[in-house]
mmCIF file of C-alpha atoms in Angstrom:
data_model
loop_
_atom_site.group_PDB
_atom_site.id
_atom_site.type_symbol
_atom_site.label_atom_id
_atom_site.label_comp_id
_atom_site.label_asym_id
_atom_site.label_seq_id
_atom_site.Cartn_x
_atom_site.Cartn_y
_atom_site.Cartn_z
ATOM 1 C CA MET H 1 10.562 36.062 17.002
ATOM 2 C CA LEU H 2 12.013 39.558 16.992
ATOM 3 C CA VAL H 3 15.388 40.601 18.423
ATOM 4 C CA LEU H 4 16.033 44.346 18.911
ATOM 5 C CA HIS H 5 19.403 46.080 19.276
ATOM 6 C CA ILE H 6 19.797 49.892 19.545
ATOM 7 C CA SER H 7 22.906 51.950 18.724
ATOM 8 C CA PHE H 8 23.560 55.727 18.353
ATOM 9 C CA VAL H 9 25.393 57.632 15.606
ATOM 10 C CA ALA H 10 25.960 61.412 16.060
ATOM 11 C CA THR H 11 26.626 63.890 13.214
ATOM 12 C CA GLY H 12 26.426 67.706 13.542
ATOM 13 C CA HIS H 13 23.320 68.844 15.403
ATOM 14 C CA PHE H 14 21.568 65.525 14.745
ATOM 15 C CA ALA H 15 21.974 61.949 15.887
ATOM 16 C CA PHE H 16 20.754 58.719 14.420
ATOM 17 C CA MET H 17 19.362 55.998 16.639
ATOM 18 C CA VAL H 18 19.740 52.736 14.726
ATOM 19 C CA LYS H 19 17.495 49.822 15.588
ATOM 20 C CA GLU H 20 18.677 46.371 14.531
ATOM 21 C CA ILE H 21 15.814 43.925 14.182
ATOM 22 C CA ILE H 22 16.025 40.179 13.496
ATOM 23 C CA ILE H 23 12.909 38.361 12.356
ATOM 24 C CA LYS H 24 12.966 34.563 12.322
ATOM 25 C CA ASP H 25 11.531 32.444 9.523
ATOM 26 C CA THR H 26 8.492 31.463 11.617
ATOM 27 C CA HIS H 27 7.139 35.020 11.634
ATOM 28 C CA ARG H 28 6.537 38.012 9.422
ATOM 29 C CA GLY H 29 6.771 41.648 10.528
ATOM 30 C CA LEU H 30 4.365 44.442 9.630
ATOM 31 C CA TYR H 31 6.396 47.664 9.454
ATOM 32 C CA TYR H 32 4.459 50.807 10.522
ATOM 33 C CA ARG H 33 5.762 54.370 10.322
ATOM 34 C CA ASP H 34 3.611 56.945 12.087
ATOM 35 C CA GLY H 35 0.744 54.459 12.090
ATOM 36 C CA VAL H 36 0.922 53.714 8.360
ATOM 37 C CA MET H 37 1.918 50.225 7.246
ATOM 38 C CA VAL H 38 4.867 50.623 4.898
ATOM 39 C CA ARG H 39 5.759 47.027 4.077
ATOM 40 C CA ILE H 40 5.845 43.437 5.300
ATOM 41 C CA LEU H 41 9.194 42.238 6.570
ATOM 42 C CA SER H 42 10.179 38.650 5.813
ATOM 43 C CA ALA H 43 12.765 36.666 7.788
ATOM 44 C CA GLY H 44 16.117 38.418 8.120
ATOM 45 C CA ARG H 45 18.069 41.265 9.809
ATOM 46 C CA TYR H 46 17.031 44.899 9.404
ATOM 47 C CA GLU H 47 18.546 48.227 10.459
ATOM 48 C CA ILE H 48 16.034 51.011 11.001
ATOM 49 C CA PRO H 49 17.544 54.523 11.559
ATOM 50 C CA GLU H 50 15.629 57.254 13.363
ATOM 51 C CA ALA H 51 16.961 60.860 13.260
ATOM 52 C CA PHE H 52 16.460 63.384 16.029
ATOM 53 C CA SER H 53 18.022 66.764 17.038
ATOM 54 C CA PHE H 54 20.077 67.471 20.142
ATOM 55 C CA PHE H 55 18.062 70.734 20.508
ATOM 56 C CA GLY H 56 14.717 69.034 20.210
ATOM 57 C CA PHE H 57 13.572 70.674 16.973
ATOM 58 C CA ALA H 58 13.660 67.598 14.653
ATOM 59 C CA ARG H 59 10.559 65.476 14.352
ATOM 60 C CA ARG H 60 11.081 61.784 15.012
ATOM 61 C CA PRO H 61 8.886 59.305 13.102
ATOM 62 C CA LYS H 62 7.337 56.630 15.272
ATOM 63 C CA VAL H 63 8.291 53.189 14.004
ATOM 64 C CA GLU H 64 6.436 50.051 15.114
ATOM 65 C CA ILE H 65 6.874 46.442 13.983
ATOM 66 C CA VAL H 66 4.120 43.927 14.706
ATOM 67 C CA LEU H 67 4.919 40.233 14.384
ATOM 68 C CA VAL H 68 2.534 37.678 12.892
ATOM 69 C CA ASP H 69 3.072 33.930 13.360
ATOM 70 C CA VAL H 70 2.827 32.152 9.981
ATOM 71 C CA ARG H 71 3.289 28.581 11.253
ATOM 72 C CA GLU H 72 0.611 25.917 11.028
ATOM 73 C CA ARG H 73 -1.419 25.936 14.240
ATOM 74 C CA ASP H 74 -4.360 24.161 15.868
ATOM 75 C CA LEU H 75 -7.535 25.736 17.176
ATOM 76 C CA THR H 76 -9.941 23.631 19.265
ATOM 77 C CA ILE H 77 -13.626 24.513 19.492
ATOM 78 C CA LYS H 78 -14.650 22.759 22.707
ATOM 79 C CA GLY H 79 -17.920 21.314 23.949
ATOM 80 C CA GLN H 80 -20.521 22.868 21.659
ATOM 81 C CA GLU H 81 -23.983 21.521 22.524
ATOM 82 C CA ILE H 82 -26.050 21.449 19.362
ATOM 83 C CA LEU H 83 -29.481 20.069 18.435
ATOM 84 C CA THR H 84 -29.591 17.762 15.444
ATOM 85 C CA ALA H 85 -32.342 17.818 12.819
ATOM 86 C CA ASP H 86 -34.261 15.170 14.838
ATOM 87 C CA LYS H 87 -33.911 17.239 18.073
ATOM 88 C CA VAL H 88 -31.207 15.198 19.774
ATOM 89 C CA ALA H 89 -28.715 17.239 21.782
ATOM 90 C CA VAL H 90 -25.114 16.335 21.073
ATOM 91 C CA ARG H 91 -21.921 17.888 22.374
ATOM 92 C CA VAL H 92 -19.182 18.201 19.794
ATOM 93 C CA SER H 93 -15.557 19.342 19.899
ATOM 94 C CA ILE H 94 -13.809 20.316 16.686
ATOM 95 C CA ILE H 95 -10.115 20.770 15.951
ATOM 96 C CA VAL H 96 -9.108 23.113 13.147
ATOM 97 C CA GLN H 97 -5.661 23.339 11.587
ATOM 98 C CA PHE H 98 -4.933 26.714 9.989
ATOM 99 C CA ARG H 99 -2.137 28.992 8.846
ATOM 100 C CA VAL H 100 -1.867 32.744 8.261
ATOM 101 C CA ILE H 101 -1.070 33.326 4.595
ATOM 102 C CA ASP H 102 -1.675 37.096 4.461
ATOM 103 C CA PRO H 103 -0.295 38.852 7.583
ATOM 104 C CA ARG H 104 -1.659 42.237 6.530
ATOM 105 C CA ALA H 105 -5.250 40.956 6.100
ATOM 106 C CA ALA H 106 -5.021 38.969 9.356
ATOM 107 C CA LEU H 107 -4.370 42.193 11.335
ATOM 108 C CA HIS H 108 -6.304 44.732 9.270
ATOM 109 C CA GLU H 109 -9.517 42.981 8.196
ATOM 110 C CA VAL H 110 -10.655 41.725 11.620
ATOM 111 C CA GLU H 111 -9.863 42.695 15.198
ATOM 112 C CA GLN H 112 -8.608 39.260 16.324
ATOM 113 C CA TYR H 113 -8.326 36.689 13.542
ATOM 114 C CA GLU H 114 -8.179 33.697 15.914
ATOM 115 C CA ASP H 115 -11.375 34.768 17.698
ATOM 116 C CA ARG H 116 -13.046 35.361 14.353
ATOM 117 C CA LEU H 117 -11.964 31.938 13.090
ATOM 118 C CA TYR H 118 -13.285 30.347 16.300
ATOM 119 C CA SER H 119 -16.748 31.909 15.865
ATOM 120 C CA ASP H 120 -16.890 31.130 12.121
ATOM 121 C CA VAL H 121 -16.119 27.440 12.688
ATOM 122 C CA GLN H 122 -18.557 27.296 15.602
ATOM 123 C CA LEU H 123 -21.395 28.706 13.515
ATOM 124 C CA ALA H 124 -20.570 26.448 10.552
ATOM 125 C CA ALA H 125 -20.667 23.385 12.851
ATOM 126 C CA ARG H 126 -24.038 24.435 14.246
ATOM 127 C CA ARG H 127 -25.490 24.907 10.761
ATOM 128 C CA SER H 128 -24.170 21.536 9.600
ATOM 129 C CA LEU H 129 -25.326 19.521 12.627
ATOM 130 C CA ALA H 130 -28.725 21.205 12.662
ATOM 131 C CA SER H 131 -29.337 19.923 9.131
ATOM 132 C CA MET H 132 -28.247 16.332 9.887
ATOM 133 C CA SER H 133 -30.107 13.552 11.672
ATOM 134 C CA LEU H 134 -28.471 11.542 14.432
ATOM 135 C CA GLU H 135 -28.175 8.519 12.154
ATOM 136 C CA ALA H 136 -26.483 10.629 9.460
ATOM 137 C CA ILE H 137 -23.996 11.982 12.005
ATOM 138 C CA LEU H 138 -23.155 8.465 13.202
ATOM 139 C CA THR H 139 -22.803 6.953 9.734
ATOM 140 C CA ASN H 140 -20.971 9.864 8.113
ATOM 141 C CA ARG H 141 -18.943 11.955 10.541
ATOM 142 C CA ASN H 142 -16.808 13.212 7.675
ATOM 143 C CA GLN H 143 -19.799 15.171 6.394
ATOM 144 C CA LEU H 144 -19.428 17.634 9.274
ATOM 145 C CA SER H 145 -15.772 18.253 8.430
ATOM 146 C CA GLU H 146 -16.602 18.735 4.756
ATOM 147 C CA ASP H 147 -19.401 21.206 5.590
ATOM 148 C CA ILE H 148 -17.130 23.255 7.866
ATOM 149 C CA LEU H 149 -14.401 23.459 5.241
ATOM 150 C CA ARG H 150 -16.857 24.448 2.541
ATOM 151 C CA ASP H 151 -18.517 27.142 4.678
ATOM 152 C CA VAL H 152 -15.448 28.660 6.330
ATOM 153 C CA GLN H 153 -12.581 28.402 3.850
ATOM 154 C CA GLU H 154 -13.712 31.261 1.634
ATOM 155 C CA VAL H 155 -14.669 33.481 4.575
ATOM 156 C CA ALA H 156 -11.356 32.851 6.360
ATOM 157 C CA SER H 157 -9.371 33.659 3.223
ATOM 158 C CA ARG H 158 -10.776 37.213 3.367
ATOM 159 C CA TYR H 159 -8.886 37.852 6.589
ATOM 160 C CA GLY H 160 -5.707 36.084 5.472
ATOM 161 C CA VAL H 161 -6.216 32.636 7.015
ATOM 162 C CA SER H 162 -6.077 29.315 5.177
ATOM 163 C CA ILE H 163 -7.887 26.365 6.796
ATOM 164 C CA LEU H 164 -5.989 23.138 6.160
ATOM 165 C CA ARG H 165 -8.446 20.729 7.766
ATOM 166 C CA ALA H 166 -11.310 20.578 10.248
ATOM 167 C CA ASP H 167 -12.110 17.334 12.063
ATOM 168 C CA VAL H 168 -14.531 16.202 14.755
ATOM 169 C CA LYS H 169 -12.428 15.570 17.834
ATOM 170 C CA ASP H 170 -15.144 14.391 20.253
ATOM 171 C CA LEU H 171 -18.819 13.616 19.874
ATOM 172 C CA VAL H 172 -20.786 13.104 23.105
ATOM 173 C CA PHE H 173 -24.455 12.063 23.377
ATOM 174 C CA PRO H 174 -26.900 12.233 26.333
ATOM 175 C CA GLY H 175 -26.391 9.566 29.012
ATOM 176 C CA ASN H 176 -29.140 7.102 28.039
ATOM 177 C CA LEU H 177 -28.442 7.602 24.366
ATOM 178 C CA GLN H 178 -24.747 7.084 25.006
ATOM 179 C CA GLU H 179 -25.477 3.698 26.589
ATOM 180 C CA ILE H 180 -27.628 2.728 23.618
ATOM 181 C CA MET H 181 -24.939 3.888 21.229
ATOM 182 C CA ASN H 182 -22.325 1.864 23.088
ATOM 183 C CA ARG H 183 -24.495 -1.217 22.641
ATOM 184 C CA VAL H 184 -24.985 -0.434 18.970
ATOM 185 C CA LEU H 185 -21.257 0.074 18.519
ATOM 186 C CA ALA H 186 -20.548 -3.166 20.383
ATOM 187 C CA ALA H 187 -23.025 -4.993 18.142
ATOM 188 C CA GLU H 188 -21.440 -3.420 15.064
ATOM 189 C CA ARG H 189 -17.982 -4.481 16.209
ATOM 190 C CA MET H 190 -19.292 -8.012 16.854
ATOM 191 C CA SER H 191 -20.888 -8.080 13.397
ATOM 192 C CA GLU H 192 -17.671 -6.853 11.838
ATOM 193 C CA ALA H 193 -15.700 -9.502 13.735
ATOM 194 C CA GLN H 194 -18.125 -12.207 12.598
ATOM 195 C CA LEU H 195 -17.947 -10.899 9.042
ATOM 196 C CA VAL H 196 -14.160 -10.963 9.149
ATOM 197 C CA GLU H 197 -14.251 -14.484 10.606
ATOM 198 C CA ALA H 198 -16.695 -15.647 7.907
ATOM 199 C CA ARG H 199 -14.577 -14.068 5.178
ATOM 200 C CA THR H 200 -11.458 -15.649 6.640
ATOM 201 C CA LYS H 201 -13.163 -19.043 6.840
ATOM 202 C CA ALA H 202 -14.411 -18.705 3.267
ATOM 203 C CA ALA H 203 -10.938 -17.689 2.128
ATOM 204 C CA VAL H 204 -9.405 -20.674 3.932
ATOM 205 C CA GLN H 205 -11.963 -23.017 2.363
ATOM 206 C CA GLN H 206 -11.283 -21.525 -1.045
ATOM 207 C CA ILE H 207 -7.542 -21.927 -0.587
ATOM 208 C CA ASP H 208 -8.061 -25.505 0.634
ATOM 209 C CA ALA H 209 -10.281 -26.299 -2.380
ATOM 210 C CA GLN H 210 -7.713 -24.793 -4.713
ATOM 211 C CA ALA H 211 -4.979 -26.819 -3.011
ATOM 212 C CA ARG H 212 -7.010 -30.042 -3.378
ATOM 213 C CA ALA H 213 -7.770 -29.256 -7.007
ATOM 214 C CA GLU H 214 -4.103 -28.545 -7.661
ATOM 215 C CA SER H 215 -3.125 -31.775 -5.889
ATOM 216 C CA GLN H 216 -5.612 -33.758 -7.984
ATOM 217 C CA ARG H 217 -4.373 -32.082 -11.142
ATOM 218 C CA ILE H 218 -0.765 -32.933 -10.278
ATOM 219 C CA GLU H 219 -1.783 -36.515 -9.412
ATOM 220 C CA ILE H 220 -3.662 -36.887 -12.710
ATOM 221 C CA GLU H 221 -0.750 -35.445 -14.653
ATOM 222 C CA THR H 222 1.682 -37.723 -12.783
ATOM 223 C CA THR H 223 -0.484 -40.792 -13.466
ATOM 224 C CA ALA H 224 -0.863 -39.844 -17.128
ATOM 225 C CA GLU H 225 2.880 -39.281 -17.406
ATOM 226 C CA ALA H 226 3.549 -42.652 -15.772
ATOM 227 C CA LYS H 227 1.135 -44.343 -18.192
ATOM 228 C CA ARG H 228 2.798 -42.598 -21.115
ATOM 229 C CA SER H 229 6.217 -43.701 -19.869
ATOM 230 C CA THR H 230 4.984 -47.296 -19.370
ATOM 231 C CA ALA H 231 3.395 -47.337 -22.806
ATOM 232 C CA GLN H 232 6.574 -45.956 -24.351
ATOM 233 C CA SER H 233 8.665 -48.562 -22.479
ATOM 234 C CA GLU H 234 6.367 -51.403 -23.569
ATOM 235 C CA ALA H 235 6.378 -50.105 -27.132
ATOM 236 C CA GLU H 236 10.162 -49.920 -27.078
ATOM 237 C CA LEU H 237 10.401 -53.420 -25.586
ATOM 238 C CA GLN H 238 8.013 -54.767 -28.216
ATOM 239 C CA ARG H 239 10.008 -53.024 -30.939
ATOM 240 C CA VAL H 240 13.241 -54.574 -29.647
ATOM 241 C CA LYS H 241 11.574 -57.973 -29.338
ATOM 242 C CA THR H 242 10.136 -57.722 -32.841
ATOM 243 C CA GLU H 243 13.490 -56.691 -34.242
ATOM 244 C CA ALA H 244 15.097 -59.632 -32.412
ATOM 245 C CA GLU H 245 12.514 -62.049 -33.835
ATOM 246 C CA ILE H 246 13.013 -60.608 -37.313
ATOM 247 C CA GLN H 247 16.753 -60.942 -36.906
ATOM 248 C CA ALA H 248 16.316 -64.547 -35.694
ATOM 249 C CA LEU H 249 14.192 -65.344 -38.744
ATOM 250 C CA ARG H 250 16.805 -63.779 -40.954
ATOM 251 C CA ASP H 251 19.502 -65.860 -39.235
ATOM 252 C CA ARG H 252 17.420 -69.021 -39.750
ATOM 253 C CA GLU H 253 16.811 -68.083 -43.351
ATOM 254 C CA GLN H 254 20.532 -67.606 -43.878
ATOM 255 C CA ALA H 255 21.235 -70.925 -42.101
ATOM 256 C CA ALA H 256 18.641 -72.721 -44.234
ATOM 257 C CA GLN H 257 20.177 -71.268 -47.370
ATOM 258 C CA ALA H 258 23.649 -72.361 -46.151
ATOM 259 C CA TYR H 259 22.368 -75.894 -45.402
ATOM 260 C CA THR H 260 20.754 -76.019 -48.816
ATOM 261 C CA ARG H 261 23.941 -74.982 -50.570
ATOM 262 C CA HIS H 262 26.128 -77.159 -48.296
ATOM 263 C CA PRO H 263 24.314 -80.335 -47.019
ATOM 264 C CA ALA H 264 27.411 -81.360 -45.087
ATOM 265 C CA LEU H 265 26.800 -78.467 -42.706
ATOM 266 C CA LEU H 266 23.442 -79.975 -41.842
ATOM 267 C CA ARG H 267 25.131 -83.326 -41.137
ATOM 268 C CA LEU H 268 27.590 -81.597 -38.838
ATOM 269 C CA GLN H 269 24.746 -79.810 -37.031
ATOM 270 C CA GLU H 270 22.937 -83.125 -36.513
ATOM 271 C CA LEU H 271 26.101 -84.753 -35.146
ATOM 272 C CA GLU H 272 26.653 -81.821 -32.792
ATOM 273 C CA THR H 273 23.086 -82.166 -31.545
ATOM 274 C CA LEU H 274 23.529 -85.930 -30.974
ATOM 275 C CA ARG H 275 26.721 -85.304 -29.057
ATOM 276 C CA GLU H 276 24.971 -82.834 -26.769
ATOM 277 C CA LEU H 277 22.168 -85.277 -26.169
ATOM 278 C CA ALA H 278 24.627 -88.091 -25.441
ATOM 279 C CA ARG H 279 25.941 -86.111 -22.484
ATOM 280 C CA THR H 280 22.535 -86.370 -20.800
ATOM 281 C CA ALA H 281 22.083 -89.688 -18.977
ATOM 282 C CA ASN H 282 18.279 -89.780 -19.295
ATOM 283 C CA ALA H 283 18.222 -88.874 -22.956
ATOM 284 C CA ARG H 284 16.963 -91.527 -25.336
ATOM 285 C CA ILE H 285 17.794 -91.408 -29.018
ATOM 286 C CA TYR H 286 15.799 -93.233 -31.670
ATOM 287 C CA ILE H 287 17.399 -93.455 -35.076
ATOM 288 C CA SER H 288 15.621 -94.896 -38.065
ATOM 289 C CA MET H 289 17.490 -96.973 -40.547
ATOM 290 C CA ASP H 290 17.309 -94.309 -43.131
ATOM 291 C CA SER H 291 18.781 -91.843 -40.746
ATOM 292 C CA ALA H 292 21.547 -94.257 -39.781
ATOM 293 C CA LYS H 293 22.395 -94.725 -43.382
ATOM 294 C CA ASN H 294 22.525 -91.032 -43.832
ATOM 295 C CA LEU H 295 24.748 -90.601 -40.753
ATOM 296 C CA SER H 296 27.101 -93.345 -41.995
ATOM 297 C CA GLY H 297 27.203 -91.834 -45.407
ATOM 298 C CA GLU H 298 25.764 -94.906 -47.155
ATOM 299 C CA ASP H 299 23.528 -94.569 -50.161
#
């Protein structure tokens, strides 16, 4: 955008008409003096004085500032009917995103840079589609965009324009072919859906198999751990039992040694045993004569 303010300053026989110009950051200004481009004005405020005489003798230079938009913009090439390599007529619309990077070249190298860009992209699209079969266009639509960029980028740079991207916006086929293509696309979508379903089912089965395998592994490990614990418990119990039996044998050995050294202890043990038996009503005690003599202490 450009904002212009004019003020006058008088001195002697001459006066100065001062133009104040503001250029916003979205534009650049080409400064011309008497038809000659002097410089390119970037964003900012500028004061441009012009001197003239009250008597009309002084020559006034003609100053002109032309603005150029340097923002990123879109250009749509609509409804181009083009024959493919296999002679099928298709109608294509292309959207191009571009930006002016050299304001001077954009105004000086071509008459209208947008019109020139339009025709360059149009011709590049025709050349690309004419070399491609219908099947190639359907399977690789990006090829058209790549061909346009390759063909036009260098040419556009000569008149100060940088092409950022070029994409196929619409691609229309003849009526009967369009119906066939719709069926093909529907079949492709169905195949893709079935493929996704099959992959999902396979993934679920794989996850289920992994889960079962993990469950079996945990069960086996749990069973093995339980068996190890049981074996350890039984081994510990057997160890305790063995130690108890050994201790009992030791106690008996000590008792036998005590009875051997002190026979009276054995007599006391026998009497204690008889007394315990006498408390039982059904107990019957048979004592031989030798034993009775021993109990009575007779020789």
